[in-house]
CSV table of C-alpha atoms in Angstrom, one decimal:
chain,number,residue,atom,x,y,z
U,266,MET,CA,38.3,5.1,-11.9
U,267,GLN,CA,36.3,1.8,-11.2
U,268,GLU,CA,38.5,0.7,-8.8
U,269,ALA,CA,37.6,4.1,-7.1
U,270,ASN,CA,33.9,3.8,-7.4
U,271,SER,CA,34.2,0.2,-6.2
U,272,PRO,CA,34.2,1.0,-2.3
U,273,ARG,CA,31.4,3.7,-2.8
U,274,ARG,CA,29.1,0.8,-4.9
U,275,SER,CA,29.7,-1.9,-2.4
U,276,ASN,CA,28.6,0.6,0.6
U,277,ARG,CA,25.8,1.6,-1.0
U,278,GLU,CA,25.0,-2.1,-1.5
U,279,ARG,CA,25.5,-3.1,2.0
U,280,THR,CA,23.2,-0.2,3.3
U,281,GLU,CA,20.2,-1.1,1.1
U,282,ALA,CA,20.6,-4.6,2.1
U,283,THR,CA,20.6,-3.8,5.8
U,284,ARG,CA,17.6,-1.5,5.2
U,285,ALA,CA,15.9,-4.4,3.4
U,286,ALA,CA,16.5,-7.0,6.0
U,287,LEU,CA,15.1,-4.5,8.4
U,288,LEU,CA,12.0,-4.0,6.6
U,289,ASP,CA,11.8,-7.5,5.5
U,290,ALA,CA,12.1,-8.9,9.5
U,291,ALA,CA,9.9,-6.0,10.9
U,292,ARG,CA,6.7,-6.7,8.0
U,293,LYS,CA,7.2,-10.1,9.3
U,294,LEU,CA,7.0,-9.8,12.9
U,295,PHE,CA,4.3,-7.2,12.7
U,296,VAL,CA,2.3,-9.7,10.6
U,297,GLU,CA,2.7,-12.7,12.9
U,298,LYS,CA,2.7,-10.9,16.4
U,299,SER,CA,1.3,-7.6,15.8
U,300,TYR,CA,3.0,-4.0,15.9
U,301,ALA,CA,2.5,-3.7,19.8
U,302,GLU,CA,3.8,-7.0,21.0
U,303,THR,CA,6.8,-6.7,18.7
U,304,GLY,CA,10.0,-5.3,20.0
U,305,THR,CA,12.9,-3.5,18.4
U,306,PRO,CA,15.5,-6.4,20.0
U,307,GLU,CA,13.5,-9.3,17.9
U,308,ILE,CA,13.4,-7.0,14.6
U,309,VAL,CA,17.3,-6.4,15.2
U,310,ALA,CA,17.7,-10.5,15.6
U,311,ALA,CA,15.7,-11.4,12.9
U,312,ALA,CA,17.2,-9.1,10.3
U,313,GLY,CA,20.6,-10.5,11.3
U,314,VAL,CA,21.7,-6.7,12.2
U,315,THR,CA,22.7,-4.5,14.8
U,316,ARG,CA,20.8,-2.3,16.9
U,317,GLY,CA,22.9,0.7,16.0
U,318,ALA,CA,22.0,-0.3,12.3
U,319,LEU,CA,18.4,-0.2,13.0
U,320,TYR,CA,18.7,3.2,14.7
U,321,HIS,CA,21.0,4.2,11.5
U,322,HIS,CA,17.9,3.6,9.0
U,323,PHE,CA,15.3,4.4,11.3
U,324,ALA,CA,14.8,6.8,14.2
U,325,ASP,CA,12.3,4.3,15.9
U,326,LYS,CA,9.8,1.5,15.9
U,327,GLN,CA,7.1,3.8,14.6
U,328,ALA,CA,9.1,5.5,11.7
U,329,LEU,CA,10.1,1.4,10.9
U,330,LEU,CA,6.5,0.6,10.5
U,331,ARG,CA,5.7,3.7,8.4
U,332,ALA,CA,8.2,2.6,5.9
U,333,VAL,CA,6.7,-1.1,5.4
U,334,VAL,CA,3.4,0.3,5.4
U,335,GLU,CA,5.1,2.9,2.6
U,336,ALA,CA,6.6,-0.2,0.7
U,337,GLU,CA,2.9,-2.0,1.0
U,338,SER,CA,1.0,0.3,-0.4
U,339,GLN,CA,3.4,1.1,-3.2
U,340,ALA,CA,3.0,-2.5,-4.0
U,341,VAL,CA,-0.7,-2.3,-4.2
U,342,ALA,CA,-0.6,0.8,-6.6
U,343,GLN,CA,1.9,-1.1,-8.6
U,344,GLU,CA,-0.5,-3.6,-9.0
U,345,ILE,CA,-3.2,-1.5,-9.9
U,346,ASP,CA,-1.3,0.3,-12.5
U,347,ARG,CA,-0.3,-3.1,-14.4
U,348,ALA,CA,-3.8,-4.4,-14.2
U,349,ALA,CA,-5.4,-1.5,-15.8
U,350,PRO,CA,-4.1,-1.2,-19.3
U,351,GLY,CA,-4.9,2.1,-21.3
U,352,ALA,CA,-6.6,0.0,-23.7
U,353,LEU,CA,-9.4,-0.5,-21.5
U,354,SER,CA,-12.6,1.9,-21.1
U,355,ALA,CA,-12.7,4.1,-18.5
U,356,ARG,CA,-15.6,2.1,-17.0
U,357,ASP,CA,-13.6,-0.9,-17.2
U,358,ALA,CA,-10.4,0.3,-15.8
U,359,LEU,CA,-12.1,1.7,-12.9
U,360,VAL,CA,-14.1,-1.9,-12.3
U,361,ARG,CA,-10.5,-4.0,-12.9
U,362,GLY,CA,-8.8,-1.3,-10.5
U,363,GLY,CA,-11.2,-2.2,-7.7
U,364,GLU,CA,-10.8,-6.2,-8.6
U,365,THR,CA,-6.9,-5.7,-8.5
U,366,PHE,CA,-6.8,-3.7,-5.1
U,367,LEU,CA,-9.0,-6.7,-3.4
U,368,GLU,CA,-6.5,-8.9,-5.0
U,369,ALA,CA,-3.5,-7.2,-3.8
U,370,MET,CA,-5.1,-6.3,-0.4
U,371,ALA,CA,-5.6,-10.2,-0.1
U,372,VAL,CA,-1.4,-11.1,0.3
U,373,PRO,CA,-1.2,-12.3,4.0
U,374,GLY,CA,-0.6,-9.2,6.4
U,375,ARG,CA,-1.5,-6.2,4.0
U,376,THR,CA,-4.7,-5.8,5.3
U,377,ARG,CA,-3.4,-5.5,8.7
U,378,LEU,CA,-0.8,-3.5,8.1
U,379,LEU,CA,-2.6,-0.9,5.7
U,380,LEU,CA,-6.0,-1.0,7.3
U,381,LEU,CA,-5.5,-2.0,10.9
U,382,ASP,CA,-1.9,-1.3,12.6
U,383,GLY,CA,-1.1,1.5,10.2
U,384,PRO,CA,-4.1,3.7,11.3
U,385,ALA,CA,-4.0,2.9,14.7
U,386,VAL,CA,-0.7,3.7,15.3
U,387,LEU,CA,0.6,6.4,12.6
U,388,GLY,CA,-2.9,8.1,12.5
U,389,ARG,CA,-5.3,8.7,10.1
U,390,ALA,CA,-3.7,11.9,8.7
U,391,ALA,CA,-0.2,10.1,7.8
U,392,MET,CA,-2.2,7.2,6.5
U,393,ASP,CA,-4.1,9.6,4.2
U,394,GLU,CA,-0.7,11.2,2.9
U,395,ILE,CA,0.5,7.8,2.2
U,396,ASP,CA,-2.3,6.7,0.4
U,397,ALA,CA,-2.5,9.9,-1.7
U,398,ARG,CA,0.7,8.8,-3.0
U,399,HIS,CA,-0.3,5.4,-4.0
U,400,ALA,CA,-3.8,3.5,-4.1
U,401,ASN,CA,-5.5,6.6,-3.9
U,402,ARG,CA,-3.6,8.2,-6.6
U,403,THR,CA,-4.6,5.5,-8.4
U,404,LEU,CA,-8.3,5.9,-8.0
U,405,LYS,CA,-8.4,9.4,-8.5
U,406,VAL,CA,-6.6,9.2,-12.0
U,407,GLY,CA,-9.1,6.7,-12.8
U,408,LEU,CA,-12.1,8.3,-11.8
U,409,GLU,CA,-10.8,11.9,-13.6
U,410,ALA,CA,-10.0,9.8,-16.7
U,411,ALA,CA,-13.6,8.4,-16.5
U,412,MET,CA,-15.3,11.9,-15.8
U,413,GLN,CA,-13.2,13.2,-19.0
U,414,ALA,CA,-14.2,10.4,-21.2
U,415,GLY,CA,-18.0,11.2,-20.1
U,416,ASP,CA,-18.4,7.7,-18.8
U,417,LEU,CA,-18.9,9.5,-15.3
U,418,PRO,CA,-20.6,12.9,-14.1
U,419,ALA,CA,-18.8,15.7,-13.2
U,420,LEU,CA,-18.1,15.3,-9.3
U,421,PRO,CA,-16.0,16.6,-6.4
U,422,LEU,CA,-13.2,14.4,-7.4
U,423,ASP,CA,-11.5,14.5,-4.4
U,424,ALA,CA,-15.0,13.6,-2.2
U,425,LEU,CA,-15.7,10.7,-4.6
U,426,ALA,CA,-12.4,9.0,-4.6
U,427,ALA,CA,-12.4,9.2,-0.8
U,428,GLN,CA,-15.9,7.8,-0.5
U,429,LEU,CA,-14.9,5.1,-3.0
U,430,GLY,CA,-11.6,4.4,-1.1
U,431,ALA,CA,-13.2,3.9,2.0
U,432,MET,CA,-15.3,1.6,0.3
U,433,PHE,CA,-13.0,-0.6,-1.1
U,434,ASP,CA,-11.3,-0.3,2.1
U,435,ARG,CA,-14.2,-2.0,4.0
U,436,ALA,CA,-14.5,-4.5,1.3
U,437,ALA,CA,-11.0,-5.5,2.0
U,438,LEU,CA,-11.6,-5.9,5.7
U,439,ALA,CA,-15.1,-8.1,5.1
U,440,ILE,CA,-13.0,-10.6,2.7
U,441,GLU,CA,-10.0,-10.8,5.3
U,442,ALA,CA,-12.8,-11.6,7.9
U,443,GLY,CA,-13.9,-14.6,5.9
U,444,ALA,CA,-16.7,-12.6,3.5
U,445,PRO,CA,-17.0,-14.0,0.0
U,446,PRO,CA,-14.6,-11.9,-2.2
U,447,GLU,CA,-16.9,-12.2,-5.3
U,448,ASP,CA,-19.6,-10.6,-3.8
U,449,HIS,CA,-18.0,-7.8,-2.8
U,450,ARG,CA,-16.4,-7.6,-6.2
U,451,LYS,CA,-19.8,-7.6,-7.7
U,452,ALA,CA,-21.1,-5.2,-5.2
U,453,LEU,CA,-18.3,-2.7,-6.1
U,454,ALA,CA,-18.7,-3.0,-9.9
U,455,ALA,CA,-22.5,-2.3,-9.4
U,456,VAL,CA,-21.7,1.0,-7.5
U,457,ILE,CA,-19.4,2.0,-10.4
U,458,ASP,CA,-22.0,1.1,-13.1
U,459,ALA,CA,-24.6,3.4,-11.2
U,460,LEU,CA,-22.3,6.0,-11.2
U,461,VAL,CA,-21.9,5.4,-15.1
U,462,ALA,CA,-25.9,5.6,-15.0
U,463,ALA,CA,-26.1,8.6,-13.3
U,464,LYS,CA,-24.0,10.7,-16.1
U,465,SER,CA,-27.4,11.2,-18.0
């Protein structure tokens, strides 16, 4: 039984390794050169795979960008989830989540992928769909918990998450452009504290 399963496992591992190599190569090139300036032959060469392997895993270059963006967005959400343990108050979890978002977005190339090339190439609707599964999900969970705890006033959840999310994105872009991160962390915390104060 073990011998019969070995080739299948080996094929799966090879498939996963090929996909990972393509994603790694694409991410590196998209960040270094931009999506528009990167060709699929470069990605294939950098990944050390065939052109057929690329199209076996991804329909086209845009599908490859979408997979890269999805992975980056998921990584941001995972960092936020780890940074805001249940022991924190709802308010502190929101502040810590916002700080962690900015820290996670400081990974080289991430702001470009998630806030510039992603929306430009995939469109706003596709980016909103991806964000809803990852960073925006963590924000909505935090806001809902804060409302249920009585730390925030009862406000329309989707609208509040969208507006705060846009604020976080603008802060990440500003920091990427050279603004002091601490200024934006303080401003974001002040906005959350203002919402907390409005509950009464």
